[in-house]
Each structure stands twice: as C-alpha cells, then as structure tokens.
XYZ file of C-alpha atoms in Angstrom:
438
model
C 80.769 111.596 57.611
C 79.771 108.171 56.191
C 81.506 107.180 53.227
C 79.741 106.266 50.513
C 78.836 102.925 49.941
C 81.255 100.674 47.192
C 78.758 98.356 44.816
C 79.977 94.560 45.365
C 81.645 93.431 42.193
C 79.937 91.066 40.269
C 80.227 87.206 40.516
C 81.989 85.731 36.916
C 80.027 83.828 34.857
C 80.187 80.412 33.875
C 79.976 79.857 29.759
C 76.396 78.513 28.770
C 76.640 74.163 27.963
C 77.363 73.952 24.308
C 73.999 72.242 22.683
C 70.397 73.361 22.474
C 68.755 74.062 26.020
C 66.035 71.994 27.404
C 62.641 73.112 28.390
C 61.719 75.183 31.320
C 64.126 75.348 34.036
C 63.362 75.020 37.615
C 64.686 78.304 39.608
C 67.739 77.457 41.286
C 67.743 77.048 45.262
C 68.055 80.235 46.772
C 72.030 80.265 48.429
C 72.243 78.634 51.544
C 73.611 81.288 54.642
C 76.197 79.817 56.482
C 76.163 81.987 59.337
C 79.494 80.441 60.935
C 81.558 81.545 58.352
C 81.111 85.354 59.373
C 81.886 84.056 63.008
C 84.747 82.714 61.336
C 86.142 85.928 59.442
C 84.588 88.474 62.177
C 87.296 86.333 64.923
C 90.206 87.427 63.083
C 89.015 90.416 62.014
C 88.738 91.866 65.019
C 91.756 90.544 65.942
C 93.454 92.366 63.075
C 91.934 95.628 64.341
C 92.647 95.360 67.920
C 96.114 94.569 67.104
C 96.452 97.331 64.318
C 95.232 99.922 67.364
C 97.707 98.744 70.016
C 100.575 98.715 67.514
C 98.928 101.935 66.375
C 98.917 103.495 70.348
C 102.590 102.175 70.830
C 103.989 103.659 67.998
C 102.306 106.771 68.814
C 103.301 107.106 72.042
C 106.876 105.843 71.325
C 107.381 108.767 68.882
C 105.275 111.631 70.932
C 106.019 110.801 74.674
C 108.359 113.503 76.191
C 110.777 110.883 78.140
C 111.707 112.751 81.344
C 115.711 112.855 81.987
C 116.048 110.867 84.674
C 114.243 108.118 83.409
C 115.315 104.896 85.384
C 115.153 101.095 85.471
C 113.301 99.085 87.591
C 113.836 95.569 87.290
C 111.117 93.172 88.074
C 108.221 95.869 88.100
C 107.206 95.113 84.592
C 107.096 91.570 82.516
C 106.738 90.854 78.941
C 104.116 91.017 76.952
C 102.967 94.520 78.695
C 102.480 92.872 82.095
C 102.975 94.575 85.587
C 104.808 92.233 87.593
C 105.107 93.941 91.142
C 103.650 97.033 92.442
C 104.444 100.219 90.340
C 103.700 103.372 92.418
C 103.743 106.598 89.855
C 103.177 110.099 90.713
C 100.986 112.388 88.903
C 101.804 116.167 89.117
C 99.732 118.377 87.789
C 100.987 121.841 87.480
C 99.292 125.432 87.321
C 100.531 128.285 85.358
C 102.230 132.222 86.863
C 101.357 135.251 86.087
C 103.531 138.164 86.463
C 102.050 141.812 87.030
C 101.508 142.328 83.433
C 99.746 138.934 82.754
C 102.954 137.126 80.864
C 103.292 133.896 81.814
C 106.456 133.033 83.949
C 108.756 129.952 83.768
C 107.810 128.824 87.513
C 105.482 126.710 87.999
C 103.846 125.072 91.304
C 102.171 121.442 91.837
C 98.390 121.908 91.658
C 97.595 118.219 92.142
C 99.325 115.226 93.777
C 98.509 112.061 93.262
C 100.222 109.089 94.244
C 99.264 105.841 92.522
C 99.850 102.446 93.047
C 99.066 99.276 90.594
C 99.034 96.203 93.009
C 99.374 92.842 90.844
C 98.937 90.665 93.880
C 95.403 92.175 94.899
C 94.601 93.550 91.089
C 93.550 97.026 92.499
C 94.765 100.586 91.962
C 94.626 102.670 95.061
C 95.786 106.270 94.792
C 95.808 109.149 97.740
C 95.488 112.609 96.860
C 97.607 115.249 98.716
C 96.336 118.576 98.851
C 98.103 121.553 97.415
C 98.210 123.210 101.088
C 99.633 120.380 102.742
C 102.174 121.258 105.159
C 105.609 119.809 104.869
C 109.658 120.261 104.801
C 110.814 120.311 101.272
C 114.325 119.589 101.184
C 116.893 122.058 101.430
C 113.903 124.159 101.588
C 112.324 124.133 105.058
C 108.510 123.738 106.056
C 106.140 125.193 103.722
C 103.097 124.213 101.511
C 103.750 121.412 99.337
C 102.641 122.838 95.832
C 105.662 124.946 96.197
C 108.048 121.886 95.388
C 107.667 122.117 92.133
C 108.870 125.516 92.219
C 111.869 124.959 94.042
C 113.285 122.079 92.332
C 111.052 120.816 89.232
C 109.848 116.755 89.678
C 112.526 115.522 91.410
C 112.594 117.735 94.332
C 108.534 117.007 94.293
C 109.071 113.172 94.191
C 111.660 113.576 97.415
C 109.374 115.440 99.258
C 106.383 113.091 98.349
C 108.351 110.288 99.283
C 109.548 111.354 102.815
C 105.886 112.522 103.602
C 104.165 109.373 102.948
C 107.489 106.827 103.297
C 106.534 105.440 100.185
C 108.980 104.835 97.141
C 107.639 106.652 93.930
C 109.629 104.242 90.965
C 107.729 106.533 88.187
C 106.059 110.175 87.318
C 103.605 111.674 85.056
C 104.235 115.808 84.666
C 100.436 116.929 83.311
C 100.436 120.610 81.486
C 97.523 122.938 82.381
C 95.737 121.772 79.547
C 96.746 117.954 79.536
C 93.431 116.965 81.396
C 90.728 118.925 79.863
C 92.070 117.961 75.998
C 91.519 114.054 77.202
C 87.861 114.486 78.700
C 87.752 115.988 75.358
C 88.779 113.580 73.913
C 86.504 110.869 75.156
C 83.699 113.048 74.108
C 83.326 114.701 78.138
C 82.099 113.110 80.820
C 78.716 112.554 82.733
C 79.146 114.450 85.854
C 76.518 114.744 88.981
C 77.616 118.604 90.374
C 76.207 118.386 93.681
C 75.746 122.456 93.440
C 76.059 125.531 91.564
C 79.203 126.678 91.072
C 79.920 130.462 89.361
C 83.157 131.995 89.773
C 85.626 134.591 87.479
C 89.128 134.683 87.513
C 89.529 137.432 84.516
C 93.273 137.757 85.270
C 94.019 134.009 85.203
C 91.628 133.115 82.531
C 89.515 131.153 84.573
C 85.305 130.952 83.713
C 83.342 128.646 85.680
C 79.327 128.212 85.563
C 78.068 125.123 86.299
C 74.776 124.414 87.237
C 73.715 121.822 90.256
C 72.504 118.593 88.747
C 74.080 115.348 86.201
C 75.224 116.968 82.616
C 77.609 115.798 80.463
C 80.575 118.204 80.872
C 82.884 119.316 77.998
C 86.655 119.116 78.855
C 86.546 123.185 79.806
C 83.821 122.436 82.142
C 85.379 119.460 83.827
C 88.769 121.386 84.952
C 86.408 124.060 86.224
C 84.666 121.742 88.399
C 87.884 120.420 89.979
C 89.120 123.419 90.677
C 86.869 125.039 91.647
C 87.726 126.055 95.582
C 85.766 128.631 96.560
C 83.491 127.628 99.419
C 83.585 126.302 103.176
C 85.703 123.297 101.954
C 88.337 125.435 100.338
C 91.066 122.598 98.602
C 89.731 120.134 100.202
C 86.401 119.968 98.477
C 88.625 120.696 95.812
C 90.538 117.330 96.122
C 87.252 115.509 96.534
C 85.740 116.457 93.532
C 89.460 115.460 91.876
C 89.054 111.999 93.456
C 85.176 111.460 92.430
C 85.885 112.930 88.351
C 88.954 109.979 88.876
C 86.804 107.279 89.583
C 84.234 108.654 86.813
C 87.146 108.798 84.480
C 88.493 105.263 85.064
C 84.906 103.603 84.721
C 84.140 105.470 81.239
C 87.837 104.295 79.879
C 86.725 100.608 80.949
C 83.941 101.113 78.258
C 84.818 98.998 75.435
C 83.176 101.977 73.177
C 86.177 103.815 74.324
C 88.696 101.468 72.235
C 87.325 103.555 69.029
C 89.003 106.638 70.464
C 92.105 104.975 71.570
C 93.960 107.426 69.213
C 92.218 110.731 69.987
C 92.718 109.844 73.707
C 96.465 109.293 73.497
C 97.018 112.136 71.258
C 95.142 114.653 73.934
C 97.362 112.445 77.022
C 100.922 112.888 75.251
C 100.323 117.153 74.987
C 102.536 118.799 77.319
C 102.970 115.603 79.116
C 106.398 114.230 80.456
C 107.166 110.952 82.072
C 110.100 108.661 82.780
C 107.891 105.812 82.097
C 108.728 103.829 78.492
C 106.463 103.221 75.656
C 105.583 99.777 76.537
C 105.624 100.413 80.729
C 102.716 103.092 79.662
C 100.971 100.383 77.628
C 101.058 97.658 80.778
C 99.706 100.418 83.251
C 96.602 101.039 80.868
C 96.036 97.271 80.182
C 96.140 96.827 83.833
C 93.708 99.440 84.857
C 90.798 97.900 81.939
C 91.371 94.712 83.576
C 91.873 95.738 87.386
C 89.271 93.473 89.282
C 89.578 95.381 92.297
C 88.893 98.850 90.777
C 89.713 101.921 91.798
C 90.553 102.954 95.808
C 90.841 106.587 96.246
C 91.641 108.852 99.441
C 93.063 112.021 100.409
C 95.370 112.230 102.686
C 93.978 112.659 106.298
C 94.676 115.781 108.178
C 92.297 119.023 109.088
C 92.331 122.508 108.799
C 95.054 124.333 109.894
C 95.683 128.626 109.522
C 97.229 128.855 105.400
C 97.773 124.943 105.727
C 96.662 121.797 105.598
C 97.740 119.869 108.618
C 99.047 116.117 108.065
C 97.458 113.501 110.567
C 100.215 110.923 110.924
C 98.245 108.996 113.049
C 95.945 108.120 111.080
C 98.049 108.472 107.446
C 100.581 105.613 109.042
C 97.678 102.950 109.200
C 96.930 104.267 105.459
C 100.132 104.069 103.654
C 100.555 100.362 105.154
C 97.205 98.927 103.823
C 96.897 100.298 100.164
C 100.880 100.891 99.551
C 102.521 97.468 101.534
C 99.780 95.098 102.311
C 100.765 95.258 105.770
C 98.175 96.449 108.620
C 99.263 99.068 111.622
C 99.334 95.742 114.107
C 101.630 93.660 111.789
C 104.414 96.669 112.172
C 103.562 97.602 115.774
C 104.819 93.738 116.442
C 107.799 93.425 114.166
C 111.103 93.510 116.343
C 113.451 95.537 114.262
C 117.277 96.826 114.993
C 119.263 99.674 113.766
C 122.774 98.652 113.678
C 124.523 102.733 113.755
C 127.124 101.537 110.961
C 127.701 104.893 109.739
C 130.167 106.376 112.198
C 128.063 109.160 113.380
C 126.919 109.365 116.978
C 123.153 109.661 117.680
C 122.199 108.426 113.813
C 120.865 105.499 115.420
C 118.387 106.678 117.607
C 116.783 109.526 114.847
C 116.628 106.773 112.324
C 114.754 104.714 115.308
C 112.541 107.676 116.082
C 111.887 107.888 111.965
C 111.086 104.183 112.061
C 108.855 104.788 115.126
C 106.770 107.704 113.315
C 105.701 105.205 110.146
C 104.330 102.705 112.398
C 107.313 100.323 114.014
C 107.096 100.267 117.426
C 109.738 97.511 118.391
C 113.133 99.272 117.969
C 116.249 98.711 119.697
C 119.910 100.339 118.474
C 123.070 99.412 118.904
C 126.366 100.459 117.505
C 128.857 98.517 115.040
C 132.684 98.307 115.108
C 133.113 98.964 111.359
C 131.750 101.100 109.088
C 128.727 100.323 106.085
C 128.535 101.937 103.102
C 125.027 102.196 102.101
C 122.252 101.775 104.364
C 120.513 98.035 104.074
C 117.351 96.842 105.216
C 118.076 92.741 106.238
C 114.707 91.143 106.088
C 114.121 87.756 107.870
C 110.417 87.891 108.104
C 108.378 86.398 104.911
C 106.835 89.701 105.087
C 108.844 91.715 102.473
C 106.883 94.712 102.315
C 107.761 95.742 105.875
C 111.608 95.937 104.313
C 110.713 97.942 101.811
C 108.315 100.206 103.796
C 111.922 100.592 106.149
C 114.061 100.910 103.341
C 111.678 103.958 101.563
C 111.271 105.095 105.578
C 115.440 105.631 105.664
C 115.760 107.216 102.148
C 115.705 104.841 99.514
C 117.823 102.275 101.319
C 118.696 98.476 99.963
C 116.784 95.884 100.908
C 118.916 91.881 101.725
C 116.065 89.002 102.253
C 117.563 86.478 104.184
C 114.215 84.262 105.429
C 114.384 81.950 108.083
C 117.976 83.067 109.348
C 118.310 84.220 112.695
C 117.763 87.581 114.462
C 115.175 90.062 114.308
C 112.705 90.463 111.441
C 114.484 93.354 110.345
C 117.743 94.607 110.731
C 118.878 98.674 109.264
C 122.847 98.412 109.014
C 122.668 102.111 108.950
C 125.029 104.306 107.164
C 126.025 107.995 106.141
C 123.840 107.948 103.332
C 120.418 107.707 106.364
C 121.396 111.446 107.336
C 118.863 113.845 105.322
C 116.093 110.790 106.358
C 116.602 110.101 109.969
C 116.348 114.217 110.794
C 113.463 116.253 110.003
C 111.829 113.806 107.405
C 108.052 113.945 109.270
C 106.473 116.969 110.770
C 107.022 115.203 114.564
C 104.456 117.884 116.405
C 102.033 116.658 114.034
C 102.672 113.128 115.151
C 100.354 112.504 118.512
C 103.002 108.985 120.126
C-alpha cells in the first residue's frame, strides 16, 4: 500500500526591509535546478540503503541460520571483506519427508537431491553436478545401495562421505534444505518464469502431492515449481527429474542476478533460513551470494553421467573421471594420465599400496608405481612437486581426505602418497570397479 504523501514544510521567511516599499516589483527569477546536486545526494543515498540491506541480511542470517554441529574451518577459502579466496565446493541436500502406514510423519528422512557445487575464484564460474537419487553406490559401513538412502543411515555426514568417495572430490561445506525450503524462496522472489516443455498431471493423495501443469512458459508460484521438479513420472523417470532440477537452477540464478531482486533481499533470506541447516558462517554465506551476482562465467550445470540400470542408476566412471577434473580441479583427463605418481606403503599393512594405486588409477592417474618404506607414517600425505596443485588435492580427496606437502621444483615424481593406516576405508571398495570399463 502506498503511504500517503507528507506536505514539504514550508521555507521561513525573511522579515519585510523596514521603510516604505517602492513601486512595482519585477517577479523574481524562477529557482535555478541544479540537477547535480540530486546526483550528489542520490550517490550516497543509495549507498546508505545498500549498506543498511547487507547489514540488514547479515544480521538476519547471523541470528536465524541453524549452524550445523560440525561446523569447521577452512583456512584460506574465504578473505575479508566477504571474498572467496579459493575454490569452496558445498553440498546441497535436499531431503523428502516418510510416511508411516497411518500417514504420521517419521523421523527418517532420505536425500531427494544432490548437488555438488563449486565457486571457482580463478575462472569466476560456478559449476555444480547433480547426482540422481537412484544412483548406485557403497555407503559406508553400509554396503551398495541407492544413494538417497545416506541420509537415512547416517544424517549429512554419512551423505558428505559417500558423496565424496563417489566423485573424489572434497566437500569443505553443506546446505540441509527442508521439504519446504525451496518452494517458500521461489515464493519469495514472486515465482519464476518457467517454459514446461509438456503437460504434466499427477496425484499423490497419500503424500500430499498435486501437480497440474500445463505445456507452455507461465510464471509458476513456489507450489508449482517443486511440482515441476519432481515430477518423475514418464520415460525419463529421475533423470528427467534431475534435468528439470538443473534447468529451474540456471532460471533461478539468472532472476537473483536481477538487480530488482535486491528489494526482496529480506523476504528471500527469510524463506532460505526455514528449515535450513549449514556449517557455513554468517559472513561465508554472504561471500558465496556476492560471488554468484558477480560470477562472469555463470552457471555450469551437469548430472552425473551414467544410464539406466534395473532399480538404479548406473555411474559411468569413464566418462565422470574426465568430469570431476575439468569443473572441480582445472586439470584435463591427459594432464593426469601423464603425471608420474608413487605410493610409498608407509602404513605397515601389506597390499595397501597397490589398492590405493588401483584407487588412484580409477580417478584418472595412470602412471603409478609402489614401493614399500622402512618406517612407519602417521597420516597419509600427498608430496606435490608439480606446479600443478590441484592434481594433489584431487589425490589427497582420492585417498580420504589426506594432507597435501608442496615442495615445487624438488626432485622425484610429481606426486608422491606416503601412505598410511588412515588410507584403509579409501583404498578398498571406494568406486563401484565393474562399473569402471580400464
């Protein structure tokens, strides 16, 4: 509702000359615009309210955020004043809600949607892969099942582990969504202008679910939006599914680039922090959202190649190796196929060595050798000689979180794994091998 508009007070008057007045005045000059002096107060004004918002947003979101409790530090990923400094790759875990028999809602929940995300300073572009709920995998302590059941097992972290040793990427950060995280922020922005490539009608009575959409571009309320992505039920199954996740992404990201979409700053973040949980801080969730206004590069988006398989979607290492090392590490398939690396078996256990080789093998080094040490390491380190330091780090997430030592220009192969006990749970069983074609 406009508010009423205030009436400007008036301008003081100057007391009339003391003595009689003359004749007939001449009408003053009509005031003289100065046009640079609204320049001049509409500079800092808008200064003032930009400002006033982002203290406005960080407040809010350092009283509101649920702070996960595991939260960790990562030192160098993030500079001051909300800068991203090195690449930050978060996961985004969207989860569903059960049912039991008599429609109460049970405290086990499964990951509905994956997505792995990485900001990339160096090339200012987000890329993020989407990993369908079906995928099959070996969840830890679990055995080989879909991945959406994670989340079941063992809540975020046992999600992030398995995440990590299927794509041999390090997740630093996660973002928990509720059921109803992502339709209140469409809502928020007022919905979103969607092309539905058909018409989609389905009725889930017993889950709540309603969708009707009709083939064609409409702008979809937030209700509508989650019924488009996820809806599953045709020839495509998740995987259409996924699609339509990745192309209401890139619709998303575009429409918060808007500046129009500054004015609902507050709305927005109110409808994000709902049933949200995160182990990123106040000011780390401020740098991510400044980056992705100003990304250059935009938005990359993929899901993760595989095909069809009976209950399951089946991985395609082949061609998910090549993936990970372009949009997570900079580094193409060539670059690690030539890389001479060694696994140094510090750890005391016979036959280590080679599985950790064969694990190095499967995410896309193909120069390997072993050999055994006469003493003992304690924690498994990644030695990096080559200027490329991604290819450490790719090792070091390959073998379980390992530590990385850059020593450039000294002598022996690019990369050397002193391997210890702590390589075990990595180097056996970490990739589905049958579904790796060497």
């Amino acid at each position: 509702m406009t508010e009423p508009e205030l009436p400007l007070p008036e301008r003081p008057q100057s007391p009339p000359p003391a003595g009689p007045l003359p004749g007939p005045q001449a009408a003053p000059p009509p005031p003289r615009r100065r046009p640079w002096r609204t320049v001049l107060w509409a500079v800092p004004a808008l200064l003032v309210v930009v400002i006033g918002l982002a203290v406005g947003l960080y407040i809010y979101v350092l009283t509101q955020v649920t702070v996960g409790s595991i939260a960790q530090r990562h030192p160098g990923l993030f500079g001051w004043p909300f800068r991203v400094a090195d690449r930050v790759n978060v996961l985004v875990i969207g989860v569903d809600v059960t049912y039991d028999n008599r429609r109460r809602v049970l405290n086990v929940a499964r990951a509905d949607t994956l997505l792995l995300v990485s900001f990339d300073p160096e090339r200012r572009r987000i890329a993020a892969v989407s990993i369908p709920r079906d995928t099959r995998v070996e969840i830890p302590g679990v055995g080989t099942t879909k991945i959406n059941a994670s989340f079941a097992y063992g809540g975020h972290n046992l999600t992030i582990r398995t995440v990590e040793r299927l794509m041999a990427v390090r997740v630093h950060y996660y973002v928990k969504l509720g059921p109803d995280s992502f339709k209140n922020v469409i809502d928020a922005l007022g919905g979103l202008e969607v092309d539905v490539e058909k018409d989609m009608k389905y009725t889930d009575t017993w889950a709540g679910l309603h969708i009707d959409l009709r083939q064609g571009r409409h702008r979809l309320n937030g209700e509508q939006v989650a019924g488009y992505i996820r809806f599953r039920h045709d020839a495509l199954g998740d995987i259409g599914r996924v699609e339509r996740q990745r192309k209401v992404l890139q619709l998303l990201i575009a429409e918060l680039k808007d500046p129009a979409t500054l004015l609902a700053g507050p709305r927005l973040l109110q409808a994000f922090v709902r049933n949200t949980e995160t182990n990123l801080s106040p000011t780390q969730l401020v740098a991510l959202g400044l980056f992705a206004a100003r990304a250059g590069g935009g938005l990359e988006t993929h899901t993760l190649p595989g095909g069809f398989a009976p209950q399951y979607w089946e991985p395609d290492f082949a061609r998910i190796r090549p993936l990970v090392a372009e949009l997570y590490y900079g580094l193409t398939a060539e670059e690690l196929a030539a890389m001479p690396v060694e696994v140094v078996n510090a750890s005391g256990m016979p036959g280590l060595g080679l599985r950790a080789a064969a694990r190095l093998r499967e995410v896309g080094f193909r120069q390997v050798s072993v050999r055994a040490a006469p003493s003992p390491n304690g924690r498994t380190t990644v030695v990096a000689r080559t200027p490329r330091a991604n290819a450490a780090h790719l090792a070091a997430a390959a073998l379980g979180r390992a530590s990385v030592r850059h020593q450039p220009g000294a002598p022996g192969a690019a990369l050397t794994i002193l391997l210890a006990r702590d390589a075990v749970g990595a180097a056996h069983g970490a990739v589905l091998r049958r579904a790796s074609p060497d």
